[in-house]
Short mmCIF file of C-alpha atoms in Angstrom, two decimals:
data_model
loop_
_atom_site.label_atom_id
_atom_site.label_comp_id
_atom_site.label_asym_id
_atom_site.label_seq_id
_atom_site.Cartn_x
_atom_site.Cartn_y
_atom_site.Cartn_z
CA MET A 275 -16.54 53.64 -57.07
CA THR A 276 -15.34 50.49 -55.29
CA ALA A 277 -12.82 51.08 -52.46
CA PRO A 278 -9.37 49.35 -52.73
CA VAL A 279 -9.25 46.11 -50.91
CA GLN A 280 -6.57 45.51 -48.27
CA SER A 281 -6.53 42.62 -45.85
CA THR A 282 -8.09 43.66 -42.54
CA TRP A 283 -8.21 41.96 -39.18
CA VAL A 284 -10.73 43.09 -36.40
CA THR A 285 -10.40 41.98 -32.80
CA GLY A 286 -12.65 42.89 -30.05
CA GLY A 287 -15.93 44.57 -30.33
CA ALA A 288 -19.27 42.96 -30.98
CA GLY A 289 -17.80 40.08 -32.94
CA GLY A 290 -14.69 39.59 -30.63
CA THR A 291 -14.02 36.51 -28.55
CA ARG A 292 -14.96 38.13 -25.28
CA ALA A 293 -18.15 39.30 -26.64
CA GLN A 294 -19.00 35.78 -27.93
CA LEU A 295 -18.10 34.41 -24.52
CA GLU A 296 -20.37 36.88 -22.87
CA SER A 297 -23.22 35.91 -25.37
CA LEU A 298 -22.76 32.33 -24.34
CA ARG A 299 -23.08 33.30 -20.67
CA SER A 300 -26.20 35.38 -21.53
CA ALA A 301 -27.71 32.36 -23.44
CA ALA A 302 -26.99 30.18 -20.36
CA GLY A 303 -28.94 32.75 -18.24
CA GLU A 304 -31.78 32.65 -20.66
CA ILE A 305 -31.90 28.78 -20.67
CA ASP A 306 -31.99 29.01 -16.78
CA ASP A 307 -35.02 31.45 -17.05
CA ALA A 308 -36.75 28.94 -19.41
CA ALA A 309 -36.18 26.16 -16.84
CA GLU A 310 -37.54 28.27 -14.13
CA LEU A 311 -40.61 29.08 -16.18
CA LEU A 312 -41.17 25.47 -16.91
CA GLU A 313 -40.98 24.49 -13.29
CA SER A 314 -43.47 27.27 -12.51
CA VAL A 315 -45.86 25.94 -15.13
CA LEU A 316 -45.58 22.30 -13.94
CA GLY A 317 -46.22 23.39 -10.38
CA ASP A 318 -49.37 25.21 -11.38
CA LEU A 319 -50.58 22.25 -13.38
CA VAL A 320 -49.92 19.88 -10.35
CA ARG A 321 -51.85 22.07 -8.01
CA ALA A 322 -54.76 22.34 -10.41
CA ALA A 323 -54.85 18.56 -10.96
CA LEU A 324 -55.02 17.94 -7.21
CA ASP A 325 -57.71 20.59 -6.74
CA PRO A 326 -60.96 18.92 -5.56
CA ALA A 327 -63.07 21.78 -6.90
CA ALA A 328 -61.49 21.20 -10.28
CA LEU A 329 -62.08 17.49 -10.03
CA ALA A 330 -65.79 17.95 -9.16
CA LEU A 331 -66.34 20.04 -12.27
CA GLY A 332 -65.87 16.90 -14.46
CA LEU A 333 -68.85 16.27 -16.73
CA ALA A 334 -68.74 12.67 -15.73
CA PRO A 335 -66.62 10.31 -13.67
CA VAL A 336 -65.17 8.80 -16.84
CA THR A 337 -64.25 12.24 -18.27
CA GLY A 338 -62.61 13.15 -14.95
CA LEU A 339 -60.50 9.96 -14.95
CA ARG A 340 -59.46 10.60 -18.53
CA ALA A 341 -58.35 14.14 -17.67
CA GLU A 342 -56.44 12.83 -14.65
CA ALA A 343 -54.68 10.24 -16.92
CA ALA A 344 -53.72 12.89 -19.50
CA CYS A 345 -52.30 15.08 -16.75
CA ALA A 346 -50.34 12.22 -15.43
CA ARG A 347 -48.95 11.34 -18.79
CA PHE A 348 -47.82 15.00 -19.31
CA HIS A 349 -46.12 15.13 -15.93
CA VAL A 350 -44.25 11.98 -16.72
CA SER A 351 -43.11 13.34 -20.08
CA ALA A 352 -42.23 16.71 -18.65
CA ALA A 353 -40.50 15.42 -15.54
CA GLY A 354 -36.82 16.14 -15.65
CA ALA A 355 -37.12 18.56 -18.55
CA ASP A 356 -36.22 21.53 -16.37
CA LEU A 357 -33.33 19.62 -14.96
CA GLY A 358 -32.04 18.98 -18.47
CA LEU A 359 -32.32 22.72 -19.21
CA ARG A 360 -30.50 23.58 -16.11
CA ALA A 361 -27.75 21.09 -17.04
CA LEU A 362 -27.51 22.60 -20.44
CA ALA A 363 -27.13 26.06 -19.07
CA ALA A 364 -24.41 24.95 -16.69
CA GLY A 365 -22.60 23.25 -19.56
CA VAL A 366 -22.59 26.27 -21.71
CA ARG A 367 -21.41 28.57 -18.78
CA THR A 368 -18.65 25.97 -17.94
CA SER A 369 -17.44 25.78 -21.48
CA ALA A 370 -17.04 29.66 -21.57
CA ASP A 371 -15.36 29.62 -18.25
CA ALA A 372 -13.03 26.70 -19.28
CA TYR A 373 -12.08 28.60 -22.45
CA GLU A 374 -11.14 31.64 -20.63
CA ALA A 375 -9.21 29.60 -17.94
CA ALA A 376 -7.32 27.71 -20.60
CA GLU A 377 -6.37 30.78 -22.47
CA THR A 378 -5.07 32.52 -19.34
CA VAL A 379 -2.94 29.37 -18.31
CA VAL A 380 -1.36 29.19 -21.85
CA THR A 381 -0.84 32.98 -21.99
CA ARG A 382 0.69 33.22 -18.43
CA THR A 383 2.82 30.02 -19.04
CA PHE A 384 4.24 31.59 -22.25
CA GLU A 385 4.85 34.89 -20.53
CA MET A 386 6.63 33.37 -17.53
CA ALA A 387 8.74 31.10 -19.83
CA VAL A 388 9.98 33.91 -21.96
CA GLY A 389 10.50 36.16 -18.98
CA ALA A 390 12.47 33.65 -17.01
CA ALA A 391 14.62 32.60 -20.08
CA ALA A 392 15.43 36.29 -20.69
CA THR A 393 16.25 36.91 -17.00
CA VAL A 394 18.74 33.89 -17.09
CA LEU A 395 20.41 35.35 -20.20
CA GLY A 396 20.54 38.77 -18.34
CA GLN A 397 22.19 37.13 -15.29
CA ALA A 398 24.63 35.32 -17.51
CA THR A 399 25.50 38.74 -19.17
CA ARG A 400 25.87 40.39 -15.82
CA ALA A 401 28.20 37.56 -14.59
CA LEU A 402 30.31 37.86 -17.69
CA LEU A 403 30.70 41.58 -17.48
CA LEU A 404 31.49 41.61 -13.78
CA SER A 405 33.98 38.68 -14.03
CA PRO A 406 37.70 39.55 -14.29
CA ALA A 407 37.73 38.24 -17.89
CA GLY A 408 34.76 40.40 -18.75
CA VAL A 409 36.17 43.58 -17.23
CA LEU A 410 39.47 42.87 -19.08
CA LEU A 411 37.62 42.20 -22.39
CA VAL A 412 35.58 45.40 -22.24
CA ALA A 413 38.48 47.51 -21.02
CA GLY A 414 40.80 45.92 -23.72
CA THR A 415 38.21 46.44 -26.56
CA ALA A 416 37.81 50.12 -25.57
CA GLY A 417 41.54 50.61 -25.33
CA ALA A 418 42.40 48.95 -28.57
CA PHE A 419 39.88 51.00 -30.30
CA ALA A 420 41.33 54.27 -28.82
CA LEU A 421 44.95 53.18 -29.28
CA GLY A 422 44.27 51.93 -32.80
CA ARG A 423 42.97 55.22 -33.92
CA GLU A 424 45.94 57.02 -32.19
CA ALA A 425 48.43 54.69 -33.65
CA GLY A 426 47.08 54.91 -37.18
CA SER A 427 47.03 58.68 -37.08
CA ALA A 428 50.53 58.74 -35.69
CA ALA A 429 51.77 56.31 -38.55
CA TRP A 430 50.19 58.34 -41.21
CA SER A 431 51.73 61.63 -39.85
CA GLY A 432 55.13 60.01 -39.64
CA ALA A 433 54.99 58.70 -43.22
CA ARG A 434 54.14 62.04 -44.46
CA ASP A 435 56.87 63.79 -42.52
CA VAL A 436 59.69 61.68 -43.80
CA GLY A 437 58.53 62.00 -47.37
CA LEU A 438 57.24 58.48 -47.86
CA VAL A 439 53.80 59.68 -49.11
CA ASP A 440 55.38 61.92 -51.62
CA ALA A 441 57.61 59.22 -52.90
CA ILE A 442 54.69 56.87 -53.34
CA ASP A 443 52.79 59.67 -55.33
CA ALA A 444 55.81 60.18 -57.58
CA ALA A 445 56.46 56.45 -58.12
CA PHE A 446 52.96 55.48 -59.00
CA GLY A 447 51.49 58.72 -60.21
CA ILE A 448 48.71 58.84 -57.69
CA ASP A 449 47.44 61.20 -54.92
CA THR A 450 47.89 59.05 -51.89
CA GLU A 451 45.99 61.33 -49.45
CA ALA A 452 43.17 61.78 -51.89
CA LEU A 453 42.91 57.95 -52.33
CA ALA A 454 43.03 57.45 -48.59
CA GLU A 455 40.33 59.96 -48.00
CA HIS A 456 38.19 58.38 -50.67
CA GLY A 457 38.64 54.96 -49.16
CA VAL A 458 37.43 56.21 -45.92
CA GLU A 459 34.38 57.74 -47.57
CA THR A 460 33.79 54.52 -49.39
CA VAL A 461 33.96 52.48 -46.15
CA THR A 462 31.81 55.01 -44.33
CA GLY A 463 29.30 54.97 -47.18
CA TRP A 464 29.20 51.14 -47.35
CA ALA A 465 28.72 51.09 -43.53
CA ALA A 466 25.76 53.55 -43.57
CA GLU A 467 24.17 51.66 -46.57
CA ALA A 468 24.52 48.35 -44.70
CA ALA A 469 22.98 49.96 -41.62
CA ASP A 470 20.01 51.43 -43.62
CA THR A 471 19.43 47.92 -45.19
CA ALA A 472 19.58 46.15 -41.92
CA GLN A 473 17.26 48.81 -40.39
CA THR A 474 14.72 48.42 -43.15
CA GLN A 475 14.76 44.67 -43.07
CA ALA A 476 14.35 44.72 -39.31
CA ALA A 477 11.31 46.94 -39.72
CA ARG A 478 9.93 44.65 -42.34
CA TRP A 479 10.31 41.63 -40.08
CA ALA A 480 8.81 43.33 -37.12
CA GLY A 481 5.76 44.22 -39.16
CA ASP A 482 5.42 40.66 -40.47
CA ASN A 483 5.84 39.20 -36.96
CA PRO A 484 3.94 41.50 -34.50
CA ALA A 485 3.48 38.82 -31.90
CA ALA A 486 7.15 38.20 -31.56
CA VAL A 487 7.93 42.02 -31.21
CA GLU A 488 5.19 42.25 -28.57
CA ALA A 489 6.51 39.28 -26.71
CA ALA A 490 10.10 40.70 -26.84
CA VAL A 491 9.08 44.30 -25.71
CA GLU A 492 6.66 43.07 -23.00
CA HIS A 493 8.51 40.08 -21.63
CA ALA A 494 11.95 39.43 -23.04
CA LEU A 495 13.43 42.89 -22.55
CA PRO A 496 12.00 43.48 -19.09
CA GLY A 497 13.29 40.00 -18.07
CA PHE A 498 16.79 40.58 -19.64
CA VAL A 499 17.10 43.79 -17.75
CA ALA A 500 15.83 42.29 -14.53
CA GLY A 501 18.45 39.57 -14.76
CA LEU A 502 21.16 42.35 -15.62
CA LEU A 503 20.08 44.15 -12.39
CA GLY A 504 20.62 40.90 -10.40
CA HIS A 505 17.01 39.81 -9.90
CA PRO A 506 16.23 36.10 -9.98
CA PRO A 507 14.21 34.38 -12.68
CA GLY A 508 10.40 34.81 -12.24
CA ALA A 509 10.84 37.96 -10.08
CA SER A 510 9.08 39.93 -12.78
CA HIS A 511 5.89 37.92 -12.08
CA LEU A 512 5.78 38.17 -8.38
CA PRO A 513 2.86 40.26 -6.96
CA VAL A 514 5.24 42.87 -5.69
CA HIS A 515 6.17 46.30 -7.28
CA THR A 516 9.47 48.17 -6.95
CA GLU A 517 10.89 50.76 -9.36
CA LEU A 518 14.06 48.75 -9.71
CA LEU A 519 12.27 45.65 -11.00
CA PRO A 520 11.12 45.94 -14.61
CA GLN A 521 8.03 43.83 -14.92
CA ASP A 522 6.60 44.97 -18.26
CA SER A 523 7.07 47.69 -20.99
CA GLN A 524 5.63 50.36 -18.83
CA THR A 525 8.02 49.81 -15.84
CA LEU A 526 10.91 49.15 -18.16
CA THR A 527 10.32 52.53 -19.88
CA GLY A 528 10.06 54.21 -16.47
CA LEU A 529 13.42 52.73 -15.45
CA LEU A 530 14.89 53.81 -18.74
CA LEU A 531 13.65 57.47 -18.18
CA VAL A 532 15.20 57.47 -14.69
CA GLY A 533 18.48 56.24 -16.00
CA LEU A 534 18.70 58.56 -18.89
CA SER A 535 17.67 61.62 -16.83
CA ARG A 536 20.91 61.25 -14.86
CA TRP A 537 22.73 61.97 -18.21
CA GLY A 538 20.63 65.17 -18.64
CA LEU A 539 18.07 63.57 -20.95
CA PHE A 540 14.23 63.84 -20.58
CA GLY A 541 14.27 66.21 -17.70
CA ASP A 542 14.24 65.42 -13.94
CA GLN A 543 12.82 61.96 -13.63
CA PRO A 544 12.72 60.62 -10.05
CA LEU A 545 12.58 56.95 -9.31
CA ARG A 546 8.97 57.28 -7.90
CA PRO A 547 6.59 57.48 -10.88
CA TRP A 548 4.02 59.70 -9.28
CA HIS A 549 6.10 62.86 -9.62
CA THR A 550 4.67 66.24 -10.68
CA PRO A 551 5.53 67.13 -14.32
CA ALA A 552 7.09 70.47 -15.22
CA PRO A 553 4.68 73.38 -14.86
CA VAL A 554 2.90 74.40 -18.12
CA ASP A 555 1.52 77.67 -19.30
CA VAL A 556 -1.58 76.91 -21.49
CA ARG A 557 -2.76 79.65 -23.95
CA GLU A 558 -5.73 79.79 -26.10
CA LEU A 559 -5.05 80.41 -29.78
CA ALA A 560 -6.98 82.81 -31.98
CA GLU A 561 -8.49 81.14 -35.11
CA ASP A 562 -5.83 82.65 -37.42
CA ALA A 563 -3.14 81.22 -35.31
CA ALA A 564 -4.72 77.72 -35.13
CA ALA A 565 -3.23 74.94 -37.46
CA THR A 566 -6.45 74.98 -39.50
CA PRO A 567 -9.57 77.15 -39.68
CA HIS A 568 -12.70 76.38 -37.68
CA HIS A 569 -15.12 73.92 -39.39
CA ALA A 570 -18.63 74.80 -40.13
CA SER A 571 -20.26 71.61 -38.97
CA ALA A 572 -19.72 68.39 -37.08
CA PRO A 573 -17.32 65.83 -38.75
CA ALA A 574 -19.28 63.78 -41.35
CA GLY A 575 -17.49 60.43 -40.49
CA VAL A 576 -14.41 58.65 -39.07
CA ALA A 577 -12.26 59.82 -42.10
CA ALA A 578 -13.16 63.53 -41.58
CA LEU A 579 -12.60 63.01 -37.76
CA TRP A 580 -9.07 61.76 -38.59
CA GLN A 581 -8.29 64.69 -40.85
CA ARG A 582 -9.20 67.16 -38.07
CA GLN A 583 -6.98 65.16 -35.61
CA TRP A 584 -4.04 64.90 -37.94
CA ALA A 585 -4.07 68.68 -38.48
CA ARG A 586 -3.39 69.21 -34.75
CA SER A 587 0.27 68.17 -35.11
CA ARG A 588 1.10 67.94 -38.86
CA GLY A 589 4.00 70.34 -39.58
CA LEU A 590 3.86 72.01 -36.19
CA ASP A 591 6.62 72.57 -33.73
CA ASN A 592 4.14 72.24 -30.88
CA GLY A 593 0.89 70.19 -31.05
CA GLN A 594 -2.38 71.99 -30.55
CA VAL A 595 -5.38 70.60 -28.67
CA ARG A 596 -8.82 71.46 -30.20
CA VAL A 597 -11.96 71.15 -28.38
CA GLU A 598 -15.21 71.23 -30.52
CA GLN A 599 -18.70 71.67 -28.99
CA ILE A 600 -21.51 70.10 -30.98
CA ARG A 601 -25.21 71.16 -30.07
CA ALA A 602 -27.71 68.37 -30.52
CA GLY A 603 -31.51 68.43 -30.33
CA GLY A 604 -32.94 69.13 -26.97
CA GLY A 605 -30.24 71.53 -25.95
CA ALA A 606 -27.60 68.98 -24.80
CA SER A 607 -24.04 69.16 -25.94
CA ARG A 608 -21.41 66.77 -27.05
CA TRP A 609 -17.72 67.61 -27.09
CA ILE A 610 -14.84 66.21 -29.25
CA VAL A 611 -11.20 66.65 -27.91
CA TYR A 612 -8.47 66.26 -30.49
CA VAL A 613 -5.00 65.42 -28.80
CA PRO A 614 -1.88 65.86 -30.89
CA ALA A 615 0.82 63.58 -31.88
CA THR A 616 4.45 63.93 -31.22
CA THR A 617 5.89 67.05 -32.88
CA SER A 618 9.52 67.00 -31.46
CA GLY A 619 11.97 64.08 -31.20
CA ALA A 620 14.31 66.13 -28.93
CA LEU A 621 15.68 64.12 -26.06
CA ARG A 622 15.76 67.17 -23.74
CA PRO A 623 12.54 68.75 -22.80
CA GLY A 624 11.92 72.13 -24.27
CA HIS A 625 8.98 74.38 -24.46
CA ALA A 626 6.72 72.12 -26.54
CA THR A 627 4.64 69.66 -24.57
CA SER A 628 4.02 67.38 -27.37
CA ASP A 629 7.61 66.11 -27.45
CA MET A 630 9.48 62.82 -26.77
CA THR A 631 9.62 63.46 -22.94
CA SER A 632 5.80 63.61 -22.85
CA ASN A 633 5.81 60.57 -25.08
CA LEU A 634 7.86 58.40 -22.81
CA GLU A 635 6.43 59.73 -19.53
CA ALA A 636 2.90 58.88 -20.72
CA ALA A 637 4.08 55.46 -22.02
CA SER A 638 5.52 54.63 -18.65
CA GLY A 639 2.45 55.40 -16.76
CA ARG A 640 3.68 58.80 -15.48
CA ARG A 641 2.04 62.28 -15.56
CA SER A 642 3.37 64.47 -18.33
CA SER A 643 3.15 68.20 -19.31
CA GLN A 644 0.79 67.17 -22.18
CA HIS A 645 -1.69 65.69 -19.67
CA THR A 646 -1.85 68.99 -18.06
CA THR A 647 -2.31 70.79 -21.25
CA VAL A 648 -5.21 68.57 -22.32
CA ARG A 649 -6.86 68.91 -19.00
CA GLU A 650 -6.54 72.60 -18.77
CA ALA A 651 -7.67 73.04 -22.48
CA MET A 652 -10.87 71.04 -21.54
CA ARG A 653 -11.50 73.14 -18.38
CA ARG A 654 -11.10 76.37 -20.26
CA ALA A 655 -13.23 75.29 -23.19
CA GLY A 656 -16.05 74.79 -20.71
CA VAL A 657 -16.56 71.09 -21.00
CA PRO A 658 -19.03 70.31 -18.07
CA ARG A 659 -19.47 67.31 -16.04
CA GLY A 660 -22.38 65.08 -17.33
CA GLU A 661 -22.13 65.83 -21.03
CA GLN A 662 -20.66 63.18 -23.31
CA VAL A 663 -17.07 63.63 -24.58
CA MET A 664 -15.13 61.93 -27.39
CA MET A 665 -11.37 61.89 -27.38
CA VAL A 666 -9.33 61.45 -30.57
CA GLY A 667 -5.66 60.83 -30.56
CA TYR A 668 -2.90 59.91 -33.04
CA SER A 669 0.26 58.27 -31.91
CA GLN A 670 1.24 60.19 -28.69
CA GLY A 671 -2.26 61.53 -28.75
CA GLY A 672 -3.80 58.28 -28.24
CA ILE A 673 -1.38 57.46 -25.34
CA ILE A 674 -2.20 60.60 -23.63
CA ALA A 675 -6.04 60.08 -24.06
CA ALA A 676 -5.91 56.50 -23.11
CA SER A 677 -3.75 57.23 -19.93
CA LEU A 678 -6.18 60.02 -18.94
CA LEU A 679 -8.99 57.63 -18.99
CA GLU A 680 -7.14 55.44 -16.47
CA ASP A 681 -7.20 58.35 -14.01
CA GLN A 682 -10.15 58.20 -11.63
CA GLU A 683 -10.08 61.85 -10.94
CA PHE A 684 -10.24 62.64 -14.61
CA ARG A 685 -13.18 60.22 -15.16
CA GLU A 686 -15.14 61.68 -12.33
CA GLU A 687 -14.67 65.14 -13.85
CA TYR A 688 -15.51 64.29 -17.42
CA ASP A 689 -17.99 61.86 -19.01
CA VAL A 690 -15.89 60.37 -21.80
CA SER A 691 -18.01 57.89 -23.76
CA ALA A 692 -15.94 57.30 -26.94
CA LEU A 693 -12.42 57.16 -27.94
CA LEU A 694 -10.65 56.97 -31.36
CA THR A 695 -6.91 56.08 -31.35
CA VAL A 696 -4.83 55.85 -34.63
CA GLY A 697 -1.41 54.29 -34.70
CA SER A 698 -0.99 54.45 -30.94
CA PRO A 699 0.46 51.98 -28.54
CA VAL A 700 -2.43 51.81 -26.02
CA GLY A 701 -2.71 48.07 -25.10
CA ASP A 702 -1.27 48.58 -21.69
CA PHE A 703 -4.15 50.92 -20.56
CA ASP A 704 -7.14 49.68 -18.81
CA LEU A 705 -9.93 51.59 -20.41
CA PRO A 706 -13.20 51.98 -18.55
CA ALA A 707 -16.07 49.70 -19.73
CA GLU A 708 -18.23 52.62 -20.46
CA VAL A 709 -15.88 53.95 -23.13
CA ASP A 710 -16.57 52.78 -26.64
CA ALA A 711 -13.07 52.58 -28.08
CA LEU A 712 -12.00 52.12 -31.65
CA SER A 713 -8.25 51.66 -32.54
CA VAL A 714 -6.84 51.73 -36.11
CA GLU A 715 -3.44 50.36 -36.85
CA HIS A 716 -1.39 49.33 -39.75
CA ARG A 717 0.19 45.85 -39.59
CA GLN A 718 3.54 47.29 -40.63
CA ASP A 719 3.42 50.15 -38.20
CA LEU A 720 6.08 49.64 -35.57
CA VAL A 721 4.73 52.33 -33.18
CA PRO A 722 1.64 50.40 -31.95
CA LEU A 723 3.87 47.50 -31.10
CA LEU A 724 6.03 49.55 -28.70
CA ASP A 725 3.92 48.79 -25.76
CA GLY A 726 4.44 45.02 -26.27
CA ALA A 727 0.76 44.31 -25.84
CA ALA A 728 -2.02 43.76 -28.25
CA ASN A 729 -5.15 45.71 -27.55
CA PRO A 730 -7.50 43.67 -25.29
CA ASP A 731 -10.26 41.57 -26.86
CA ARG A 732 -13.23 43.30 -25.34
CA ALA A 733 -16.74 43.94 -26.24
CA GLU A 734 -16.28 47.76 -25.89
CA TRP A 735 -12.94 47.97 -27.52
CA THR A 736 -12.64 47.35 -31.24
CA THR A 737 -9.25 47.19 -32.98
CA VAL A 738 -8.92 47.25 -36.76
CA ARG A 739 -5.67 46.27 -38.20
CA VAL A 740 -4.86 46.89 -41.89
CA ASP A 741 -2.19 45.05 -43.89
CA LEU A 742 -0.80 47.58 -46.35
CA ASP A 743 -0.57 46.50 -49.87
CA GLU A 744 2.80 47.59 -51.17
CA THR A 745 1.77 47.75 -54.77
CA MET A 746 -1.18 49.86 -54.04
CA GLN A 747 0.97 52.29 -52.05
CA ARG A 748 3.46 52.62 -54.81
CA GLU A 749 0.62 53.22 -57.47
CA ARG A 750 -0.76 55.85 -55.30
CA MET A 751 2.48 57.65 -54.79
CA GLU A 752 3.10 57.57 -58.65
CA GLU A 753 -0.28 59.14 -59.23
CA ALA A 754 0.75 61.91 -56.80
CA GLY A 755 3.72 62.61 -58.99
CA ARG A 756 6.58 61.30 -56.87
CA SER A 757 9.72 59.83 -58.65
CA GLN A 758 10.72 56.26 -58.26
CA ALA A 759 13.66 57.34 -56.07
CA GLU A 760 11.22 59.31 -53.74
CA ILE A 761 8.91 56.23 -53.52
CA ASP A 762 11.77 53.75 -52.85
CA ALA A 763 13.05 56.13 -50.06
CA ARG A 764 9.58 56.35 -48.52
CA MET A 765 8.92 52.64 -48.63
CA ALA A 766 12.36 51.95 -47.03
CA ALA A 767 11.87 54.31 -44.19
CA PRO A 768 11.32 52.27 -40.79
CA LEU A 769 8.29 54.45 -39.79
CA HIS A 770 6.76 54.60 -43.35
CA ALA A 771 3.59 52.79 -42.27
CA HIS A 772 3.17 55.32 -39.38
CA GLY A 773 2.72 58.21 -41.80
CA GLY A 774 -0.36 60.41 -41.51
CA GLU A 775 -1.10 60.31 -45.22
CA LEU A 776 -1.19 56.55 -45.09
CA TYR A 777 -3.68 56.46 -42.29
CA ALA A 778 -5.79 59.10 -44.06
CA ALA A 779 -5.98 56.81 -47.15
CA THR A 780 -6.72 53.75 -44.94
CA LEU A 781 -9.51 55.38 -43.10
CA GLU A 782 -11.05 56.66 -46.39
CA ASP A 783 -10.80 53.20 -47.86
CA LEU A 784 -12.34 51.54 -44.81
CA GLU A 785 -15.12 54.08 -44.78
CA ALA A 786 -15.91 53.83 -48.55
CA GLY A 787 -15.78 50.06 -48.32
CA GLY A 788 -18.30 49.99 -45.46
CA GLU A 789 -16.16 48.39 -42.93
CA PRO A 790 -18.66 47.00 -40.40
CA ALA A 791 -16.38 47.73 -37.38
CA LEU A 792 -15.95 51.41 -38.38
CA ARG A 793 -19.43 51.86 -39.36
CA GLY A 794 -20.84 50.23 -36.15
CA TRP A 795 -18.59 52.39 -34.04
CA GLN A 796 -19.88 55.71 -35.85
CA GLU A 797 -23.43 54.53 -35.55
CA ARG A 798 -23.13 53.82 -31.88
CA ASN A 799 -21.64 57.34 -31.48
CA ALA A 800 -23.78 59.13 -34.01
CA GLY A 801 -24.45 62.09 -31.84
CA PHE A 802 -20.83 63.30 -32.36
CA PHE A 803 -21.33 63.15 -36.24
CA SER A 804 -24.37 65.29 -36.48
CA GLY A 805 -25.80 68.50 -35.09
CA GLU A 806 -24.72 72.08 -35.00
CA LEU A 807 -21.10 73.01 -34.42
CA GLU A 808 -21.57 75.68 -31.83
CA SER A 809 -17.89 76.46 -30.82
CA THR A 810 -14.31 75.58 -31.52
CA ARG A 811 -11.42 76.27 -29.14
CA ASP A 812 -7.73 75.83 -29.71
CA PHE A 813 -4.99 75.64 -27.18
CA GLU A 814 -1.20 75.15 -26.86
CA GLY A 815 0.89 74.21 -23.87
CA ARG A 816 4.41 75.50 -23.19
CA ARG A 817 6.76 74.31 -20.48
CA ARG A 818 8.04 77.10 -18.22
#
């Protein structure tokens, strides 16, 4: 059966721009080697031609003269060939360097222009708000709103007290109070419907224009907030760091956390980002308490790997970390660590460690309770130093896994060689070159855009972005027995494209269709997809 076809873009990996540039540099090195070999051969020939013993071996003076002439002709024709090869190698190398330099200049110029313009807008807004006219405008608007509600309520009560409402009812045969109440409901319903429509359209626009969203999140928003705080244009791009200067999406998220924590949200968030998260109790779960039973074998492919990952958070109040030990030939083990997605959208931290607080802490580059949970789960599962580990994360799980890989202490403790992220905003994290990473995203999924950065185009990091076909999605939901109203509601939801069912279908389609990027990543990490599944351990973290 042929797999459904949806448009797919692949960046990074073996076919990415960076890999091609490295291939050009490698080819330049091979050309240099050929020039060096040619120079060595020419040197040997010259020494042989000038060797008296070799000349004495000539069968006759005429033969010797002919040999000398042939050598001379060869030397003349070969002269400069080595220099030509070296010039070619230098040209190839220079072309690769020039491409990278030009791309860097264009990118940095664009970033600085967007950031500076946003900072100027933020400064103008600040000046307006702090001016006498601005203060009066804000105060007047708030006062008018409050007084307007009070005045309207007083007028309605007065009309009812003097009998005006009853008189209108008798004269026109209507129920004035019911009509007023219905009118309010109508207006409220219209406003809610308009808000839902605007939200849906905004989500669609963002999915269709990911580059614009990334520029806004990574440069425009931090620049605007910097201007609002009084920083001059360009300050965000200076080689200095202060917690009160948002420079990108990470530092802006950290500043947001600090500000909201003063209102009792997201726990205690000090200005300094290297704080110690809330203490966590990590407990091991019996198999009957785990989200799914233990499997009998290693995952057969990427789609099966995803199904095991998704089960770590699907329908749960608190995500579960699963650690699988796979025994390969020769006695060595490989380990797969499944990191759960967000299970709670609560704005105040509770017992669950896979909540919105951990989400924002990790996205801002801070340590979170979920980091503690994953590390403790790996320690108690017995993952040893020196044996290969694969980490798998969906949404928040990808953020946690990628941020752990930025931690030097974690990398020294564990040998993580492979990473799979699904629907995760991980472009801000600097993954080690020894980690073979695969990221899968839907083009319409807003969550991977929240870091404001596209995943780097690197040979060891492949990103597969799939453009969801709406007609196909509707047909599949109809086949699943959903009503037209249910389908419309799902399709209109802003985070519809982030759903686990959709990603399950996408990975199955990619696998069935033989997507080269997916197949190549699985082949490079074949040891995790074969062998005996020796043990499975499940863990759950709870804040104290």
